[in-house]
Amino acid sequence: MTETWKEQTMDASGKYVRYTNEQVEALERVYHECPKPSSVRRHQLIKESPILANIEPKQIKVWFQNRRCREKQRKEATRLVSVNAKLTALNKLLMEENERLAKHTSQLTLENHALRQQIPNLPFPDGRHRLPSHSPLKIEGAVNGGDESSTQGGICVKLPGQAGVASTDTSCDSAVTGGLPHRVTPQHSPRDTSPAGLLATAEETLTEFLAKATGTAVDWIQLPGMKPGPDAIGIIAISHGCVGIAARACGLVALDASKVTEVLKDRPAWLQDCRRMEVLGALSTANGGTIELLYTQMYAPTTLAPARDYCTLRYTTILEDGNLVICERSLTGGQGGHTMPPVQSFVRGEMYSSGYLIRPCEGGGCIIHVVDHYDKEPWRVPEVLRPLYESPAVLAQKSTIGALRHLRRLAAEESGEGVPRNGHHPAVLRILGQRLTKGFNDAVNGFGDDGWETTVTDGLDDVSVMVNATPKSMEGQIASDKLLYSLGGGILCAKASMLLQNVPPSLLIRFLREHRSEWADYDMDDMASFRSNGNGYVPRGGGVSHVQLPLPLAQSGECGEILEVVKLEGHSSVQHMVLSRDIFLLQLCSGIDESALGACSQLIFAPVDVALADGIPLLPSGFCVSPIDTNVVDGFGLDRTLDLASTLEGGNDLRLNGDVKSNSSSGQMRSVLTIAFQFAYEVHTRETVAAMARQYVRTVVASVQRVAMALAPSRGAAPPRQAPSNPDALSLACHVLSSYRFHLGIDLVRPENGSDEALFKAFWHHTDAIVCCAWKGMPEFVFANRSGLEMFETATSSLQNLNWEKTLNENDRKLSYATFTQVLQQGYCSLPAGVRMSSTGRTVTYEQALAWKVLDDTKAVECIAFLFINWSLVT
């Protein structure tokens, strides 16, 4: 009888050992159960499987080692294939982006040349209009009449008495008024609502959308904090100077085009700010496309502003090159906008041409271009909140990037990357997280068509309380909870909003999550659950205590999102008896690791039973922090207190107590915190629960205010790129520049005037990198100008965490300490050309470097400054 040999491996002695198919199958079964069996388990395996009796335990050990190695190699090969596909797609995107930018540069060059030619033809300020004798411009009509115009090639030059300078050249989208191109308000001519009229509107929307997605119809700038790479979400850009706010994203998704189309068209399923979307009508086009009339409602992010709604036309079609497009824009005037009258509690916003361009890739997956362009009517909200509605960065984080994140998450679920935890499939956990967010948004907005009604206040308007006796938004979720409605009960929500200053949203939410005892009340957590003792509230006993035990269910690294079950262990004393009062909360925490511009953070939780079922009732409460000031200043943010640590010689600790931030003109980082807590009540306890809830939210607000004051810096300062007012930052810059002049005999910079602010501005915008280092047992970075931050590919918030030695190679590491010694002895030294390493590991070359000792006003050593001349990153 002939045996079939399936594989052979080399044992520890270097001899090959052959295994039959049956032996390999037996070993594979054990491997899937336990990839790394112990010595006892291997001996037990030999006894239990007679087919393995002729194999020594050491040989079986080697087989498992080789099997683990092959598995590791297989996973690494799969990962490398995936990374290679991403890099190939990313390279394609970057090449297209470079081509687009090159075309845009050429266009701007031509426009600039045309404008320069027109400047001599423009009237003087005093009204006189003079033309050079060699000008080819032909003047028609009576020049002295003051009512005629001069024309050439479609350019109309207004003479004295006319309104201004206009352009009829249809090759340029901008008026010749000194402004930038493509920044005019989109003008849509009225169209009828017949199929032909709707098709014309759809084609116009398609053209405008493609010009934004792949063209130059909008001036795009890269969103700060988002860097391209194989693990990046995509290439993200925001608008600069256009009408309304716009954001664009481009990324690779491992889903087929039909699946992507289906997902993106179902906006409420992935966009947490979308409350509902209705298709009012639909018709098919001759080219196989679909035109739909939509009505969409969006949640308001805070209790201080009304929600938005949109009446839009959506056009889905396939282009000649096989790419698929979903484009959409608001209907106005005769285009059908009046088919949906204004809805109470909503402000009608306008969506300019937006949508998705889906490009299938060879080998699977597709490249997606996302464009969002809105006018959210910011003048309809309080002035303090208008930046929230005027920020393209906020739009990018919530909607544009949100679409790519959702698609990538679905792709991970389909590929099996999302490993189920505690028996729950990732899709189930994702839906639970979406339910938490939607329930919280419903509570914050309190729409009347959901059954919410405002209660009578107690004379103060800081906390509003609403009740819902028939919660339509929770139909089907709590029908099985007979106890809640046994006495005609309902849901009560107490909510408030507050303005925060100089507290990053992610930092505050992280603290609230990790230190629940600082603000939460255990008895109120218990009252918020669907459990009741028949009296509508739980007994309060002495010695109440609880321990917070988070049990993570799922975590998404891309958006810093964590879904977990929190167990609150508590014990109370009632009539000399110790009762166990454990509470379980399903908790969603998002945005805690988000450092990109415009990102909001939230902590939402709801009481649940021990067993998580798909249809469990959820009564979400929590916090949401939205940044208000998201201005982009020179592309970088300075958001950490500058610490100069100890001086090199004196050993005294010197700190810059003011924060330097790139935010509003007032120099403060502002955000709005929205708090909403929901409670179940019974009909006879409604007033009692309302009073308790109102007082509890006020207590939480006071606790959060204390936390915010503790987290905020002691003193704020204006951004140095606008009007630096931090005395320590100004002093450091002046000391660096004055010490350079003292040691080298020349000025490093020569500002327009000698004021401290002018010196700091010249220091900050110096083209060469200036980096300051202190000594705390070893060199440490403490501050750098903008070029220095760019050189090391970092920001001020992470500069101090950058290890000095990791920026040097082995040879330069020894020389760097000698440099410090030489500088301290003679005051300065010159360094030859060399290399450094950035925070991302990229090589940085420089032609020359200087180091000098920085002295304060008392001539004591403050730090050492380095100047890297003509540096460049090696790609």
PDB file of C-alpha atoms in Angstrom, residues 639-750:
ATOM      1  CA  ASP A 639      -1.389  74.365  20.947  1.00  0.00           C
ATOM      2  CA  ARG A 640       0.805  73.462  23.855  1.00  0.00           C
ATOM      3  CA  THR A 641       2.321  75.408  26.720  1.00  0.00           C
ATOM      4  CA  LEU A 642       5.934  76.051  25.869  1.00  0.00           C
ATOM      5  CA  ASP A 643       8.308  74.561  28.402  1.00  0.00           C
ATOM      6  CA  LEU A 644      11.895  75.703  28.357  1.00  0.00           C
ATOM      7  CA  ALA A 645      12.685  73.313  31.210  1.00  0.00           C
ATOM      8  CA  SER A 646      15.830  74.001  33.139  1.00  0.00           C
ATOM      9  CA  THR A 647      18.571  76.270  31.874  1.00  0.00           C
ATOM     10  CA  LEU A 648      21.862  74.753  30.837  1.00  0.00           C
ATOM     11  CA  GLU A 649      24.022  76.217  33.582  1.00  0.00           C
ATOM     12  CA  GLY A 650      21.771  77.541  36.315  1.00  0.00           C
ATOM     13  CA  GLY A 651      19.500  74.520  36.595  1.00  0.00           C
ATOM     14  CA  ASN A 652      16.485  76.739  37.283  1.00  0.00           C
ATOM     15  CA  ASP A 653      13.155  75.700  35.771  1.00  0.00           C
ATOM     16  CA  LEU A 654      11.874  78.269  33.323  1.00  0.00           C
ATOM     17  CA  ARG A 655       8.435  77.882  31.762  1.00  0.00           C
ATOM     18  CA  LEU A 656       6.380  79.826  29.300  1.00  0.00           C
ATOM     19  CA  ASN A 657       3.031  79.886  31.036  1.00  0.00           C
ATOM     20  CA  GLY A 658       1.058  81.152  28.070  1.00  0.00           C
ATOM     21  CA  ASP A 659      -0.238  78.939  25.292  1.00  0.00           C
ATOM     22  CA  VAL A 660       0.350  79.944  21.721  1.00  0.00           C
ATOM     23  CA  LYS A 661      -2.626  78.876  19.679  1.00  0.00           C
ATOM     24  CA  SER A 662      -3.677  79.171  16.100  1.00  0.00           C
ATOM     25  CA  ASN A 663      -7.354  79.933  16.470  1.00  0.00           C
ATOM     26  CA  SER A 664      -9.485  83.008  16.667  1.00  0.00           C
ATOM     27  CA  SER A 665      -8.262  86.527  16.609  1.00  0.00           C
ATOM     28  CA  SER A 666      -8.858  86.709  20.331  1.00  0.00           C
ATOM     29  CA  GLY A 667      -6.235  84.006  20.835  1.00  0.00           C
ATOM     30  CA  GLN A 668      -8.658  81.567  22.485  1.00  0.00           C
ATOM     31  CA  MET A 669      -9.683  78.067  21.507  1.00  0.00           C
ATOM     32  CA  ARG A 670     -13.448  78.043  21.799  1.00  0.00           C
ATOM     33  CA  SER A 671     -15.855  75.132  21.626  1.00  0.00           C
ATOM     34  CA  VAL A 672     -19.479  74.494  22.496  1.00  0.00           C
ATOM     35  CA  LEU A 673     -20.396  71.658  24.852  1.00  0.00           C
ATOM     36  CA  THR A 674     -23.851  70.115  24.555  1.00  0.00           C
ATOM     37  CA  ILE A 675     -25.152  68.021  27.451  1.00  0.00           C
ATOM     38  CA  ALA A 676     -28.304  65.883  27.311  1.00  0.00           C
ATOM     39  CA  PHE A 677     -29.510  63.368  29.896  1.00  0.00           C
ATOM     40  CA  GLN A 678     -32.594  61.194  29.440  1.00  0.00           C
ATOM     41  CA  PHE A 679     -34.601  59.532  32.193  1.00  0.00           C
ATOM     42  CA  ALA A 680     -37.518  57.145  32.255  1.00  0.00           C
ATOM     43  CA  TYR A 681     -40.444  58.285  34.409  1.00  0.00           C
ATOM     44  CA  GLU A 682     -43.857  57.085  35.473  1.00  0.00           C
ATOM     45  CA  VAL A 683     -46.903  59.281  35.127  1.00  0.00           C
ATOM     46  CA  HIS A 684     -47.245  60.073  38.837  1.00  0.00           C
ATOM     47  CA  THR A 685     -43.524  60.883  39.241  1.00  0.00           C
ATOM     48  CA  ARG A 686     -43.109  63.161  36.238  1.00  0.00           C
ATOM     49  CA  GLU A 687     -42.728  66.423  38.170  1.00  0.00           C
ATOM     50  CA  THR A 688     -40.396  64.848  40.721  1.00  0.00           C
ATOM     51  CA  VAL A 689     -38.158  63.338  38.068  1.00  0.00           C
ATOM     52  CA  ALA A 690     -38.170  66.631  36.113  1.00  0.00           C
ATOM     53  CA  ALA A 691     -36.991  68.584  39.144  1.00  0.00           C
ATOM     54  CA  MET A 692     -34.316  66.001  39.948  1.00  0.00           C
ATOM     55  CA  ALA A 693     -33.126  65.897  36.333  1.00  0.00           C
ATOM     56  CA  ARG A 694     -32.916  69.689  36.060  1.00  0.00           C
ATOM     57  CA  GLN A 695     -30.895  69.932  39.249  1.00  0.00           C
ATOM     58  CA  TYR A 696     -28.665  67.028  38.224  1.00  0.00           C
ATOM     59  CA  VAL A 697     -27.781  68.604  34.874  1.00  0.00           C
ATOM     60  CA  ARG A 698     -26.930  71.849  36.677  1.00  0.00           C
ATOM     61  CA  THR A 699     -24.636  69.879  38.964  1.00  0.00           C
ATOM     62  CA  VAL A 700     -23.004  68.199  35.952  1.00  0.00           C
ATOM     63  CA  VAL A 701     -22.545  71.591  34.266  1.00  0.00           C
ATOM     64  CA  ALA A 702     -20.839  72.938  37.374  1.00  0.00           C
ATOM     65  CA  SER A 703     -18.594  69.862  37.548  1.00  0.00           C
ATOM     66  CA  VAL A 704     -17.642  70.151  33.891  1.00  0.00           C
ATOM     67  CA  GLN A 705     -16.848  73.825  34.380  1.00  0.00           C
ATOM     68  CA  ARG A 706     -14.463  72.925  37.196  1.00  0.00           C
ATOM     69  CA  VAL A 707     -12.862  70.239  35.040  1.00  0.00           C
ATOM     70  CA  ALA A 708     -12.531  72.642  32.099  1.00  0.00           C
ATOM     71  CA  MET A 709     -10.871  75.267  34.287  1.00  0.00           C
ATOM     72  CA  ALA A 710      -8.424  72.668  35.561  1.00  0.00           C
ATOM     73  CA  LEU A 711      -7.610  71.440  32.048  1.00  0.00           C
ATOM     74  CA  ALA A 712      -7.294  74.902  30.515  1.00  0.00           C
ATOM     75  CA  PRO A 713      -3.975  76.766  30.753  1.00  0.00           C
ATOM     76  CA  SER A 714      -3.629  79.433  33.375  1.00  0.00           C
ATOM     77  CA  ARG A 715      -3.237  82.210  30.843  1.00  0.00           C
ATOM     78  CA  GLY A 716      -3.981  82.348  27.153  1.00  0.00           C
ATOM     79  CA  ALA A 717      -2.211  84.182  24.406  1.00  0.00           C
ATOM     80  CA  ALA A 718      -2.897  85.296  20.898  1.00  0.00           C
ATOM     81  CA  PRO A 719      -1.479  83.347  17.994  1.00  0.00           C
ATOM     82  CA  PRO A 720       2.031  84.546  17.184  1.00  0.00           C
ATOM     83  CA  ARG A 721       1.333  84.513  13.467  1.00  0.00           C
ATOM     84  CA  GLN A 722      -1.317  87.194  13.905  1.00  0.00           C
ATOM     85  CA  ALA A 723      -0.487  89.415  16.865  1.00  0.00           C
ATOM     86  CA  PRO A 724       1.674  87.619  19.443  1.00  0.00           C
ATOM     87  CA  SER A 725       1.050  88.846  22.950  1.00  0.00           C
ATOM     88  CA  ASN A 726       2.654  86.076  25.013  1.00  0.00           C
ATOM     89  CA  PRO A 727       5.440  87.928  26.868  1.00  0.00           C
ATOM     90  CA  ASP A 728       7.517  84.774  27.373  1.00  0.00           C
ATOM     91  CA  ALA A 729       7.340  83.795  23.687  1.00  0.00           C
ATOM     92  CA  LEU A 730       8.241  87.327  22.647  1.00  0.00           C
ATOM     93  CA  SER A 731      11.066  87.411  25.164  1.00  0.00           C
ATOM     94  CA  LEU A 732      12.496  84.098  23.952  1.00  0.00           C
ATOM     95  CA  ALA A 733      12.474  85.239  20.320  1.00  0.00           C
ATOM     96  CA  CYS A 734      14.146  88.523  21.238  1.00  0.00           C
ATOM     97  CA  HIS A 735      16.790  86.711  23.279  1.00  0.00           C
ATOM     98  CA  VAL A 736      17.526  84.310  20.408  1.00  0.00           C
ATOM     99  CA  LEU A 737      17.963  87.171  17.950  1.00  0.00           C
ATOM    100  CA  SER A 738      19.923  89.434  20.311  1.00  0.00           C
ATOM    101  CA  SER A 739      22.249  86.571  21.304  1.00  0.00           C
ATOM    102  CA  TYR A 740      22.917  85.862  17.631  1.00  0.00           C
ATOM    103  CA  ARG A 741      23.917  89.486  17.128  1.00  0.00           C
ATOM    104  CA  PHE A 742      26.034  89.414  20.335  1.00  0.00           C
ATOM    105  CA  HIS A 743      28.035  86.322  19.347  1.00  0.00           C
ATOM    106  CA  LEU A 744      28.280  86.760  15.562  1.00  0.00           C
ATOM    107  CA  GLY A 745      28.197  90.542  15.253  1.00  0.00           C
ATOM    108  CA  ILE A 746      25.393  90.655  12.637  1.00  0.00           C
ATOM    109  CA  ASP A 747      21.600  90.581  12.688  1.00  0.00           C
ATOM    110  CA  LEU A 748      19.832  87.354  11.803  1.00  0.00           C
ATOM    111  CA  VAL A 749      16.676  89.249  10.761  1.00  0.00           C
ATOM    112  CA  ARG A 750      15.903  92.876  10.063  1.00  0.00           C
TER     113      ARG A 750
END
